Structure formats: C-alpha cells, structure tokens
Short mmCIF file of C-alpha atoms and ligand atoms in Angstrom, two decimals:
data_model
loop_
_atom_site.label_atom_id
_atom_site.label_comp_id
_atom_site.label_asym_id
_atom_site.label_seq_id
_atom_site.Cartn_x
_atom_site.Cartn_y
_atom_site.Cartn_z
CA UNK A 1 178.27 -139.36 -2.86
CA UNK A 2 179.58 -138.97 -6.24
CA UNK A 3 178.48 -140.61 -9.30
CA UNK A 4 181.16 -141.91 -11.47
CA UNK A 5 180.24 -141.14 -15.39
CA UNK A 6 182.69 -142.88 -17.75
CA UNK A 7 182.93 -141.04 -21.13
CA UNK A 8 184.20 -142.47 -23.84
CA UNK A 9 185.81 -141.37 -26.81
CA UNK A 10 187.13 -142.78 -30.05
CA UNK A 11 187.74 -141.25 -33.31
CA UNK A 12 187.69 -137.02 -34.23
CA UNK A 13 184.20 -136.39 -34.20
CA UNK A 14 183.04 -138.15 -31.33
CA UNK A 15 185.68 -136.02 -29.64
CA UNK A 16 184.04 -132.83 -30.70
CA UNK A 17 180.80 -133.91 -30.06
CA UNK A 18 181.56 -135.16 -26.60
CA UNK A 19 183.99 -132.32 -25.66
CA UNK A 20 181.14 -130.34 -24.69
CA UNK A 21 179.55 -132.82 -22.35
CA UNK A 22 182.74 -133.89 -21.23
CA UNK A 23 183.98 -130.37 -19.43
CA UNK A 24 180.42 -129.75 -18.26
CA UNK A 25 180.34 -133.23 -16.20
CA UNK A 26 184.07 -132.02 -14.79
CA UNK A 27 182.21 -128.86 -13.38
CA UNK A 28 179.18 -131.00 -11.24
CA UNK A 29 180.20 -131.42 -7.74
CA UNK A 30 177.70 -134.25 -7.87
CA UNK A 31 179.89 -135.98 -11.06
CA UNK A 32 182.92 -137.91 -10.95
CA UNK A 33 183.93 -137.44 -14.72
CA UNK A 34 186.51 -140.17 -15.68
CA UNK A 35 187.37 -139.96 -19.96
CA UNK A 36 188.51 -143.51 -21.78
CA UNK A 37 189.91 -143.13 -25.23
CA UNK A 38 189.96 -145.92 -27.37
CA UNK A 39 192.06 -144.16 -29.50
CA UNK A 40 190.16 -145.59 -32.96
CA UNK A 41 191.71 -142.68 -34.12
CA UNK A 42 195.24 -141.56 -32.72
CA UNK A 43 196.47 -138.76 -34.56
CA UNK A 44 193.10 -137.24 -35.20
CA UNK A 45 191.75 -138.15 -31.77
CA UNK A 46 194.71 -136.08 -30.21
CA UNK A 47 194.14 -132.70 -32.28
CA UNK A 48 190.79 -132.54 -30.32
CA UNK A 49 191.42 -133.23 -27.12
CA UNK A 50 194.12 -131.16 -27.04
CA UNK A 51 191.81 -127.86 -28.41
CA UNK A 52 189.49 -129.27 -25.88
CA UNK A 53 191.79 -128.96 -22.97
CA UNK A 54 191.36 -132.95 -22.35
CA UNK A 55 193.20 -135.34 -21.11
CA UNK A 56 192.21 -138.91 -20.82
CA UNK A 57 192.41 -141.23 -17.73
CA UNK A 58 192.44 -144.21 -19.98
CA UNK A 59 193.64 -144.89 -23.33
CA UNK A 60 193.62 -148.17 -25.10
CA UNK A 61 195.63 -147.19 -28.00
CA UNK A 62 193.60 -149.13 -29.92
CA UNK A 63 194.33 -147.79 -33.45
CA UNK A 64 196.23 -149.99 -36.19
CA UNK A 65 197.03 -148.69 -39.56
CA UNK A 66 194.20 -149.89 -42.13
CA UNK A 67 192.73 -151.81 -39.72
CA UNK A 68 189.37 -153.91 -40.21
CA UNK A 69 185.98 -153.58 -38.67
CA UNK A 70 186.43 -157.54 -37.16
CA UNK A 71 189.86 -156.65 -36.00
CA UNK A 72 188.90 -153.40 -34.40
CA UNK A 73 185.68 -154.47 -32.69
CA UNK A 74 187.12 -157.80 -31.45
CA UNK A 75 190.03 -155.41 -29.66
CA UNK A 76 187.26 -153.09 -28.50
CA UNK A 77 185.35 -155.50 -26.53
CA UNK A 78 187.76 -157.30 -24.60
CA UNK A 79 189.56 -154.10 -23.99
CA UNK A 80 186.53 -152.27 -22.84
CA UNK A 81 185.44 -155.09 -20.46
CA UNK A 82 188.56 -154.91 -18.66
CA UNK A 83 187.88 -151.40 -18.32
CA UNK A 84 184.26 -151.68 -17.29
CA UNK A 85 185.40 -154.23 -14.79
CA UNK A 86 187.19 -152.07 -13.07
CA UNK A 87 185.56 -148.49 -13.30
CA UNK A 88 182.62 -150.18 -12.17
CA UNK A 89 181.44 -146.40 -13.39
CA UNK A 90 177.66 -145.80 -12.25
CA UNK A 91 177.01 -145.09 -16.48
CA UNK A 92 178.72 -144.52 -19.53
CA UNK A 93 178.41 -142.40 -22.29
CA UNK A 94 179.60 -142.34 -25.78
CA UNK A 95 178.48 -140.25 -28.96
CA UNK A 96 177.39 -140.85 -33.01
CA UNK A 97 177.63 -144.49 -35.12
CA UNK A 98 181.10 -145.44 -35.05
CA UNK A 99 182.51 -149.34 -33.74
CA UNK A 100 183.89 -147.36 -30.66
CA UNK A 101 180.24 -146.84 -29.69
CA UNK A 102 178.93 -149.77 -30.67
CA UNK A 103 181.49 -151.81 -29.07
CA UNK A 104 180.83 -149.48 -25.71
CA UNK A 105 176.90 -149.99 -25.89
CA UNK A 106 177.80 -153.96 -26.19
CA UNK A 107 180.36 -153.94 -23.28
CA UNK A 108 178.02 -151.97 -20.85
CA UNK A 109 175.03 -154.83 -21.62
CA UNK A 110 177.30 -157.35 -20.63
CA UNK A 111 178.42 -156.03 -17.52
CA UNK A 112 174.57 -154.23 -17.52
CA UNK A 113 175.73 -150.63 -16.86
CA UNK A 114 173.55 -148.20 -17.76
CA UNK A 115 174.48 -146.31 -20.83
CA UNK A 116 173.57 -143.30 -22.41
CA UNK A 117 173.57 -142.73 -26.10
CA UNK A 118 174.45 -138.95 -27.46
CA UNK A 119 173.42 -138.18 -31.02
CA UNK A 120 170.59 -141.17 -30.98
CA UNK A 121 168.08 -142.46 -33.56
CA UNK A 122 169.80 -141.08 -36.67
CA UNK A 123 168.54 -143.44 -39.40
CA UNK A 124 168.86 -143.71 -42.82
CA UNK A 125 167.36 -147.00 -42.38
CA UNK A 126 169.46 -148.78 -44.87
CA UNK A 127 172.34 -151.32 -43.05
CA UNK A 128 174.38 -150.84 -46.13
CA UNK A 129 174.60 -147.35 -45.84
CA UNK A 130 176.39 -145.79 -44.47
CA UNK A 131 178.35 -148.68 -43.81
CA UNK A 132 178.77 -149.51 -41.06
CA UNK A 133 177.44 -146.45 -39.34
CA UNK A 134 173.78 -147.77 -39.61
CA UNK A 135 174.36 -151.08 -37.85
CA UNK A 136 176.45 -149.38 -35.00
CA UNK A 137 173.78 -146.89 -34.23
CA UNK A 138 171.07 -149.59 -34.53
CA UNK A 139 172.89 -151.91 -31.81
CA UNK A 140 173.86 -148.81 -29.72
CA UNK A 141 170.24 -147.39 -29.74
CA UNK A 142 168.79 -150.78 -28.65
CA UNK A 143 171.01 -150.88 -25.48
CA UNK A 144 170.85 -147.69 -24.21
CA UNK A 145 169.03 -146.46 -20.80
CA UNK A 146 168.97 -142.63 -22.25
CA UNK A 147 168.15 -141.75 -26.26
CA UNK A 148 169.91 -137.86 -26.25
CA UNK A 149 168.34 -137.62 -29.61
CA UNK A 150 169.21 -134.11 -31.21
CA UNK A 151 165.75 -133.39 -33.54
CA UNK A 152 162.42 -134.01 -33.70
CA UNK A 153 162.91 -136.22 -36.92
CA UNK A 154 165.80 -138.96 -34.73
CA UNK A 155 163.22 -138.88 -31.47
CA UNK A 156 160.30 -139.66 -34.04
CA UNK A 157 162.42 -142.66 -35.21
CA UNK A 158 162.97 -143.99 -32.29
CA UNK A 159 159.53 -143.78 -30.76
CA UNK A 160 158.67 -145.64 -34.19
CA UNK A 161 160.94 -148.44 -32.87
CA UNK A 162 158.71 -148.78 -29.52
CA UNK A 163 161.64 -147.47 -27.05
CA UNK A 164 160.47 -146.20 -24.27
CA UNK A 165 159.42 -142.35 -24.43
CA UNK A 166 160.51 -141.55 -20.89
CA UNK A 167 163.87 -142.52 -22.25
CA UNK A 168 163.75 -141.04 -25.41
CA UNK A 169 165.43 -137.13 -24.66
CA UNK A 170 164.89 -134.13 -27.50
CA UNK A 171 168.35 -132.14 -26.78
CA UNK A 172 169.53 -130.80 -30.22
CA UNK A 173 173.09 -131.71 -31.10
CA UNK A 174 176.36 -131.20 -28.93
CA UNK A 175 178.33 -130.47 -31.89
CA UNK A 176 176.90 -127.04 -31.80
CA UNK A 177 177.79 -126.41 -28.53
CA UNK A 178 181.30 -127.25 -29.85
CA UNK A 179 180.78 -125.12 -33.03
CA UNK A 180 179.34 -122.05 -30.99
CA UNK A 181 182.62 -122.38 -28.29
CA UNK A 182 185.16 -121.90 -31.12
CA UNK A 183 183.50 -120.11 -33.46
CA UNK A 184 184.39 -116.67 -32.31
CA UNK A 185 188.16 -117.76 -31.48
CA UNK A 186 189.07 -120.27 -34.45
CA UNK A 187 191.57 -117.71 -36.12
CA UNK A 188 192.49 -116.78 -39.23
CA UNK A 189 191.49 -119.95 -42.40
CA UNK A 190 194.35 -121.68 -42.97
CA UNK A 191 194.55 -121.10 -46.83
CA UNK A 192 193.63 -118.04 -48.58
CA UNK A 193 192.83 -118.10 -52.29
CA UNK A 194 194.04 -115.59 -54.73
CA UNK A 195 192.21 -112.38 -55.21
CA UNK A 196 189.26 -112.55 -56.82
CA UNK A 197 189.22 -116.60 -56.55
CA UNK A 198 186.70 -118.75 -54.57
CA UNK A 199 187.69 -120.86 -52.05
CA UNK A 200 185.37 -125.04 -52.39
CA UNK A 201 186.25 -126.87 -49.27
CA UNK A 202 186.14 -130.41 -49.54
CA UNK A 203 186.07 -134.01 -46.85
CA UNK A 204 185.52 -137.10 -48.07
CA UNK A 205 185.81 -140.55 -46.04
CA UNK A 206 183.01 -142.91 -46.46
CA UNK A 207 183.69 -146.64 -46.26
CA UNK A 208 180.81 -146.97 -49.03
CA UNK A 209 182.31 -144.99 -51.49
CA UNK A 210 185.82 -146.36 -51.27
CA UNK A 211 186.72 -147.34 -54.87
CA UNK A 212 185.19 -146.52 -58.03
CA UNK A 213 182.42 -144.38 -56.50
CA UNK A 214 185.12 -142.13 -54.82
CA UNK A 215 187.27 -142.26 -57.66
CA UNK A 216 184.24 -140.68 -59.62
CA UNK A 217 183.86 -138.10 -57.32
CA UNK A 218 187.63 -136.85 -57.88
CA UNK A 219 187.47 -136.89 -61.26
CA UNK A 220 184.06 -134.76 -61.57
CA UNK A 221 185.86 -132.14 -58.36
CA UNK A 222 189.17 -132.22 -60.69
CA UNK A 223 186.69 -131.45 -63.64
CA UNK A 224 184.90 -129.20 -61.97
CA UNK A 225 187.74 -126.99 -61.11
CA UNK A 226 189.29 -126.87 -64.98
CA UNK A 227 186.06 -125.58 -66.04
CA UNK A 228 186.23 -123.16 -63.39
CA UNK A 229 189.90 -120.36 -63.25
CA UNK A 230 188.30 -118.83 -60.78
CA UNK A 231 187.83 -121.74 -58.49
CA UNK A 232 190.48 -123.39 -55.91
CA UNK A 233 189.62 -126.15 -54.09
CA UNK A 234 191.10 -126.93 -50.33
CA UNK A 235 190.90 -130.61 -49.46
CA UNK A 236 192.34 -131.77 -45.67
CA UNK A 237 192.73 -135.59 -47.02
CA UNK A 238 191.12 -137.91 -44.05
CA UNK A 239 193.96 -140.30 -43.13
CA UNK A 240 192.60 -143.48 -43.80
CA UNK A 241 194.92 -145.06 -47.07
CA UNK A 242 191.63 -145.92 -49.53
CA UNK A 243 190.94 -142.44 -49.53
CA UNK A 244 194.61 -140.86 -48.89
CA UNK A 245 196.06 -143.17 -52.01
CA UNK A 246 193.10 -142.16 -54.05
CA UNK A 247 192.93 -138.59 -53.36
CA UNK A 248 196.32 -137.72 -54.20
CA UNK A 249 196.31 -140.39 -57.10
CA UNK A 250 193.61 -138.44 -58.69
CA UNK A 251 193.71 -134.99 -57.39
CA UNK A 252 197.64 -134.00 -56.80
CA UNK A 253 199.49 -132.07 -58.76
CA UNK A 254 196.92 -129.14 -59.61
CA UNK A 255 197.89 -125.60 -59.47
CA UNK A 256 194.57 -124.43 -57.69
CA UNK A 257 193.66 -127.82 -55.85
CA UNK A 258 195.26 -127.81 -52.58
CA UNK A 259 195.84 -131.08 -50.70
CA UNK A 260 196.51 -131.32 -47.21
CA UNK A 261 196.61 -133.14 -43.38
CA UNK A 262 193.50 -133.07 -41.84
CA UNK A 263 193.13 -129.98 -39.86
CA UNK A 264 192.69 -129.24 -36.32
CA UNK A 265 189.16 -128.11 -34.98
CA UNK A 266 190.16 -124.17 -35.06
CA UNK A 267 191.54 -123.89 -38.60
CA UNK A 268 188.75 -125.99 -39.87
CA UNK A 269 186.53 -124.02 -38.61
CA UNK A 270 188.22 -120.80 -39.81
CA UNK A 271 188.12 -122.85 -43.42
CA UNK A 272 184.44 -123.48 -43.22
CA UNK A 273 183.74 -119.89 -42.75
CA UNK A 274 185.86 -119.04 -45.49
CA UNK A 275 184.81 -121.50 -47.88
CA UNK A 276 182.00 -120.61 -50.83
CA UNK A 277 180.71 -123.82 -50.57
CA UNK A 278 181.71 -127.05 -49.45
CA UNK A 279 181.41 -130.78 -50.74
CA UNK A 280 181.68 -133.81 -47.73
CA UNK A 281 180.26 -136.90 -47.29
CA UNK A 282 180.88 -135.94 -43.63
CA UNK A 283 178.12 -135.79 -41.05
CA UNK A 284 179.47 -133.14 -38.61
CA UNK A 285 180.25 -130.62 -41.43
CA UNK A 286 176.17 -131.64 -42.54
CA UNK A 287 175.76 -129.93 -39.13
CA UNK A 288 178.21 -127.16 -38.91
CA UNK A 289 178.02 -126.03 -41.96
CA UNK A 290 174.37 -124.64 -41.94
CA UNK A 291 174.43 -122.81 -38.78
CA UNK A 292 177.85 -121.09 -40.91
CA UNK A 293 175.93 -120.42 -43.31
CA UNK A 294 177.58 -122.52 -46.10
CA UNK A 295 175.60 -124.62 -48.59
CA UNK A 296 176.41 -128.14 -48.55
CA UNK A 297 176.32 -130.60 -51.89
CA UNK A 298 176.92 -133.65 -50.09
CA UNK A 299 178.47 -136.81 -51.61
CA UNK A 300 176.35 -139.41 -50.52
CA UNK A 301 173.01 -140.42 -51.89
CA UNK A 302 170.73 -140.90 -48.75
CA UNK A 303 171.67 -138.86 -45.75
CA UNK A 304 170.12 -139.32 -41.87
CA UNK A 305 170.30 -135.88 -41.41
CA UNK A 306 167.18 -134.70 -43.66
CA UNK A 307 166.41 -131.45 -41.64
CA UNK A 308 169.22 -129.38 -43.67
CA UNK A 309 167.64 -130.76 -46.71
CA UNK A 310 163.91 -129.73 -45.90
CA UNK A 311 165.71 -126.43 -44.78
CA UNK A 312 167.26 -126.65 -48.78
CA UNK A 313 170.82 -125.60 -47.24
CA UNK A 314 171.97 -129.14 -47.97
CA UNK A 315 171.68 -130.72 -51.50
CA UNK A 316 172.37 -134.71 -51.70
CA UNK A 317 174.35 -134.50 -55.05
CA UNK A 318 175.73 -138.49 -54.68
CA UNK A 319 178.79 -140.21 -56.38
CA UNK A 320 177.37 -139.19 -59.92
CA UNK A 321 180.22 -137.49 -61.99
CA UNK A 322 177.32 -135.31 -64.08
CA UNK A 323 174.84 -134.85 -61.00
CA UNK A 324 178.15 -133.42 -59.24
CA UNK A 325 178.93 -131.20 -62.48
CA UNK A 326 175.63 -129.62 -62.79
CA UNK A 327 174.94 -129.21 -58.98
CA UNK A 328 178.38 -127.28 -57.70
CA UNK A 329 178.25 -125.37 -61.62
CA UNK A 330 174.64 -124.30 -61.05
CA UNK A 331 175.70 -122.99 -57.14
CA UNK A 332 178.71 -121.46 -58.64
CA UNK A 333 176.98 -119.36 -61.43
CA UNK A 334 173.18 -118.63 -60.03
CA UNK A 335 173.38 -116.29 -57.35
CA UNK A 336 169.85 -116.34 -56.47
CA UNK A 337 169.92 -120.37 -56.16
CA UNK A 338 173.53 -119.59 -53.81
CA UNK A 339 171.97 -117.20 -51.80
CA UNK A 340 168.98 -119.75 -51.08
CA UNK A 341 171.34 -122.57 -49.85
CA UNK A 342 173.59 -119.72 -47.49
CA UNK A 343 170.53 -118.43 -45.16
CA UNK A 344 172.48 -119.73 -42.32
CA UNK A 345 169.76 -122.30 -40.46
CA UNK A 346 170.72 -124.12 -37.62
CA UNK A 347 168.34 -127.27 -37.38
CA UNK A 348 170.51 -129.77 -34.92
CA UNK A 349 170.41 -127.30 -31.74
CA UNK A 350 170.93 -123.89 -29.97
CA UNK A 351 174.01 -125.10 -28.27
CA UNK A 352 172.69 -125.79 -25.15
CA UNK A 353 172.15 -129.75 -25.54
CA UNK A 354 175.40 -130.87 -23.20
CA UNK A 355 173.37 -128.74 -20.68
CA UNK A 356 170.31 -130.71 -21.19
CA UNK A 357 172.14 -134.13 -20.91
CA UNK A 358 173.73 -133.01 -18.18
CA UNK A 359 170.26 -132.13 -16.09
CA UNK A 360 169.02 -135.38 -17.46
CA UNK A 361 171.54 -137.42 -16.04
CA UNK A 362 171.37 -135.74 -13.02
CA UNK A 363 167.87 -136.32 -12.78
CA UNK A 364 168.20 -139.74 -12.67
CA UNK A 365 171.63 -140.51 -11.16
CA UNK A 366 172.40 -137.85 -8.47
C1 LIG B 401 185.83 -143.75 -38.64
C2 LIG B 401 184.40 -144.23 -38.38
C3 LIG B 401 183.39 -143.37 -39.13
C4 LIG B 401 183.60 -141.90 -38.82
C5 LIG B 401 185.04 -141.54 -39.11
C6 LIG B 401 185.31 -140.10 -38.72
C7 LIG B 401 184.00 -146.62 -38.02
C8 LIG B 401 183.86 -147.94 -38.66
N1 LIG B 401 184.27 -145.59 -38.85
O1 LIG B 401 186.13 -143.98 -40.01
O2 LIG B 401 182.08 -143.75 -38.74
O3 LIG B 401 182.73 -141.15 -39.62
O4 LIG B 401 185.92 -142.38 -38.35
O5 LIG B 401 186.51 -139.64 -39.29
O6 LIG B 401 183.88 -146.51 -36.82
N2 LIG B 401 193.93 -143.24 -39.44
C9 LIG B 401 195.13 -142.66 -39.06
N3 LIG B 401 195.13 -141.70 -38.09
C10 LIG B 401 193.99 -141.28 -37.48
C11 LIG B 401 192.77 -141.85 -37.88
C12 LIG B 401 192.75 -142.84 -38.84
O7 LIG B 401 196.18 -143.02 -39.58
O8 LIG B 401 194.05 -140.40 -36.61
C13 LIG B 401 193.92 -144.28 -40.48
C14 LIG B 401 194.46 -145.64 -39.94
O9 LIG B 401 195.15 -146.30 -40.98
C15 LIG B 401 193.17 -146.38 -39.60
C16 LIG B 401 192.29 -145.92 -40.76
O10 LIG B 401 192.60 -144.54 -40.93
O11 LIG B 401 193.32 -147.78 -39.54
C17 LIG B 401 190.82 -146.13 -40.56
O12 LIG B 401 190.36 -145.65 -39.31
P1 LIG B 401 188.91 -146.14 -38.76
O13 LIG B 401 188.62 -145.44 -37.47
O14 LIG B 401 188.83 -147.60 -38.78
O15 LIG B 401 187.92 -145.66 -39.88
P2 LIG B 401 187.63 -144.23 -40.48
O16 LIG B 401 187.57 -144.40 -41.96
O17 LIG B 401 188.54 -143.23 -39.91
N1 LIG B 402 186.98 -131.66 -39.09
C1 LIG B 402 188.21 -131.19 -38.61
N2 LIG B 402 189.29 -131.18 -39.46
C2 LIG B 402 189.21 -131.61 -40.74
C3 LIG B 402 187.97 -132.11 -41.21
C4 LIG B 402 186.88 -132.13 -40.36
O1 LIG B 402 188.33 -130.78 -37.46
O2 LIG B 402 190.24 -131.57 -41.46
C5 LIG B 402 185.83 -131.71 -38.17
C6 LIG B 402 184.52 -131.15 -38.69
O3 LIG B 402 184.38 -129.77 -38.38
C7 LIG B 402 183.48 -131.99 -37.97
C8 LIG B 402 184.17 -133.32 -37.75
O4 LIG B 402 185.56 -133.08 -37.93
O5 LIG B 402 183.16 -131.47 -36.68
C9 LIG B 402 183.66 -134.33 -38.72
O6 LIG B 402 184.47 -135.46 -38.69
P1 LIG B 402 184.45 -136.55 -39.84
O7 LIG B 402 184.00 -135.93 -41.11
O8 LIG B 402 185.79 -137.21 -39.81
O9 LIG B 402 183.39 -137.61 -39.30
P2 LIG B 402 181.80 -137.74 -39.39
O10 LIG B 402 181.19 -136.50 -38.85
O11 LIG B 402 181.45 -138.00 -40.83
O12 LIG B 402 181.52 -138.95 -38.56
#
C-alpha cells in the first residue's frame, strides 16, 4: 500500500529547498506525494513552483499584505487542521524556520502525525534573533519524529538538546540539490554592468533589522557605491513594504544602483554567478553562494550557519555603517583577501540530501 507524505510549502525558500524532495517522493512507487501550499508567500511562492514544475493539491491562500506573525499563525493553524483532518497523510514534511513550519509542526502534534523536519537544529541560540526564525525552528525541532539536519554543527545541536540520536539524520542541505539542478541551465544574469564595472548583488529582508538598522545598511551600500565608479550594485527588493518603502526611499534614483522585483530562481542564480560579491542577510544565498564561489559579507551580526564562516567564505559584517565600509572596501581593493573568500567551498551538502531523506523515510514508513 501506499504511504501518503503531505509536503508542505510556504514562502520562496522553503519552495526551493523542498522542490528537491518534493519531485523525488513523486517518483517512489511506494509514495503517495500530495503538496499543500500555504501560500505565506503568493507571488514569490509561485515563481518557484512554477521553475520547479509543481503544482499544488492544496492551497490555502493564506497570504495578506503586511500581515502579522499573530494574524498569520492564528490562520495557519486552523487552516492546517482542517487539512490534516482530512489528508489523514501517514507524515508530513516541511522545511527551514518560518511560521508556515512552525504552525505545520504544531498542527501535526495535535492531530499526532508524525512529522519530519528538513533543514533541522540550525541555532543561533538567541530567540530574538533572527526573529522569529529562532522560536519557529525551536518549536518545530521539538515536535518532530525525523531531525534531516544538513551539518555536523545543526546534528551536534540537537544531540545537545537530548533528542533522540536514532532520530537525529546528517543529510547536508536540499538547497544544493536545488542549486546543482539549475546551475548549469539558469541562463544568461539578468543585468550586465558596464565594461570594466563590477557587478555587488544585494537581498535584504530581516524582520530584526527593519528600521533604523536597515536604514543604516542603505546608507553605508549607497556610500559604498559613491566611493566606488567602478561599482554597480543589483538589488531584487524582497516584497515585504518595511523593506520595499525603505529600499527605494534610500537607495532609488542612483545611476549605477539598480532596483528591482525579486527574481525568479534561474536569473538569480545567473546573478549570483555573475556577481563580485554579494551582501544578504539571507540564509539560502549563505548557502548558495559558497558552493558559487562568491564571498558573502552578510548583514546580520550572529548567523546559524557558522560553517561558511570557519571556511572564511562568509564574513558577518552586521548593521554597522563603518564595519560595512571597511569590510566590502577591503574585498573590493585586496585581491589576495578576495581571492581567499572566492575558493568556492560547499559546506551544507553534495546535493544528494533529498536522496537521503527520501531512503530515510522509506526506512521507516514503507
Ligand atoms: C518570511 C519568513 C522568513 C523568511 C522569508 C523568506 C516568517 C515570519 N518569515 O519573511 O523567515 O526568511 O519569508 O523570504 O515566516 N509579500 C508579498 N508577496 C510575496 C511575499 C511577501 O507581497 O510573494 C509581502 C506581503 O505584504 C506579506 C509580507 O511581504 O504580508 C511579509 O511576508 P511574510 O511571509 O510574513 O514575511 P517575510 O518578511 O516575507
Ligand atoms: N532568491 C531568488 N530570487 C531573489 C532573491 C533570492 O530566487 O530575488 C533565492 C535565493 O537563491 C535563495 C532563496 O531565494 O535560494 C532565499 O530566500 P530568502 O532570502 O527570501 O529567504 P531565507 O533563505 O533568508 O529564508
């Protein structure tokens, strides 16, 4: 008999992260895959599923413009009970630290079905940051059956929390097996510099730097570029208002800093690649970007991805308008220090880990 696995997905990266896992289930003969959106995210949700060929069976629509974390997780539960209820789906996964996932983790304990939790024991081991990414993947890690933990580092963490080490699952990170599917086929970037300029790529969306720490950050990148005529700067502007007002408050209206939607998977990709470097407070591009080959300065001051640190291919450069300065100036002018942070390193997996989930799950389930 088939096992029904209900996957769920919510906002852009837990799309990419469980697109992967998500078209390997649809291949088991033993699997019956089902896919649930919440739909956290609309617009962004759709770019991915669409480069991921996937269409899901349900979708709660559950985005609202601005909306708040009460709002949103209140809507999540009752919506995902109903869901739950009648799925009755043998276990569920969902991916990463967002109130999708901790809302899923919650609904599956009350109706106790087993779920497994992709991307688990990240910790920066501070609630307040990132907020509230540290809370969700607290709550989700202490209701899951399976830990798909992607290093070392996040299945040491979670043994240090006394789960269970027959539950606890070393598989590297899915978004690789994302990265390495599109890598080859993401086309041409979707801005080009002038000649002789080079090309900063920049994301930005952290609920903990809304405000005056973002608005720092924009004035040091704005700064940064003056100083710098042979500099342009490509920033897809995440859609959320505190950071879409801000960023085009503060950073429109510059001949060589170019503002734009968010961008599908492909051209991001393709941007990455062509990027010098690239400043994000993003965790996925903390991922990506290493195995590219691109140094990361990230804008955040504690990260739970320390492996591309140790690696020194990721530099935590904060909301600091000097530290920011002195950091991307230094990468920009010392080639040695450049060459250093580009290696190309790929600490969070070999882009088999939806394989290894898969086997895992089947292991147990089939
Ligand atoms: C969410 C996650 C964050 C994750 C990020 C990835 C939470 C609390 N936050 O942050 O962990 O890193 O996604 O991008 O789970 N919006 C749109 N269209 C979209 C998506 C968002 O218009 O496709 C706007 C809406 O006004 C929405 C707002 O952005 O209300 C915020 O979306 P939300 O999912 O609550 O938070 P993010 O900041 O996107
Ligand atoms: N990404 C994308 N288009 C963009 C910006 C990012 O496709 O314009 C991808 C990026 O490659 C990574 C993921 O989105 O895989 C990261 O999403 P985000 O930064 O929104 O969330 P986080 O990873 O911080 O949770």
């Amino acid at each position: 008999m088939k096992q029904k696995i209900l996957c769920v997905v919510g906002t852009r990266p837990e799309a990419i992260k469980m697109a992967p896992v998500i078209n390997l289930l649809k291949q088991q003969e033993w699997v019956d895959c089902r896919v649930l959106a919440t739909a956290q995210h609309r617009q962004m949700l759709d770019q991915v599923l669409d480069v991921f060929d996937i269409t899901p069976d349900i979708d709660l629509n559950i985005m609202r413009p601005n909306q708040t974390l009460p709002e949103l997780t209140a809507r999540l539960l009752l919506e995902l009970d109903q869901v739950l209820a009648a799925e009755t789906p043998a276990a569920v996964l969902a991916q990463g630290d967002t109130t999708t996932v901790m809302a899923v983790a919650m609904a599956c304990f009350y109706r106790r079905i087993p779920f497994g939790h992709i991307e688990a024991g990240l910790r920066t081991g501070d609630m307040s940051n990132p907020f509230p990414e540290e809370m969700n993947r607290v709550v989700a890690g202490n209701l899951a059956r399976w830990h798909f933990a992607p290093t070392e580092g996040s299945r040491a963490n979670l043994l240090r929390e006394s789960f269970a080490a027959e539950a606890i699952h070393m598989t590297g990170n899915t978004v690789i097996d994302a990265l390495l599917d599109v890598v080859d086929r993401c086309g041409p970037s979707p801005y080009t510099p002038a000649a002789g300029r080079r090309l900063i790529l920049m994301t930005s969306h952290r609920r903990e730097n809304f405000g005056a720490p973002f608005e720092e950050v924009c004035r040091a990148v704005r700064d940064l570029v003056d100083r710098n005529p042979d500099v342009e700067l490509l920033y897809p502007v995440h859609p959320n208002p505190n950071v879409r007002d801000t960023a085009h408050r503060m950073l429109g209206g510059h001949d060589r800093i170019k503002l734009c939607d968010p961008l599908d998977y492909l051209p991001f990709v393709a941007a990455m690649k062509q990027a010098y470097f690239i400043l994000s407070d993003s965790g996925g591009v903390q991922e990506e970007a290493p195995a590219l080959g691109k140094p990361v300065l990230v804008l955040r001051h504690e990260t739970e991805r320390p492996e591309a640190v140790q690696e020194g291919v990721v530099r935590l450069v904060g909301t600091n308008y000097d530290h920011i300065i002195t950091t991307a100036q230094r990468l920009l002018d010392d080639k040695q220090e450049y060459a250093a942070m580009a290696k190309g390193v790929s600490p969070y997996g070999d882009g088999k880990a939806s394989e290894r989930i898969v086997q895992i799950l089947r292991a147990t389930l089939s």
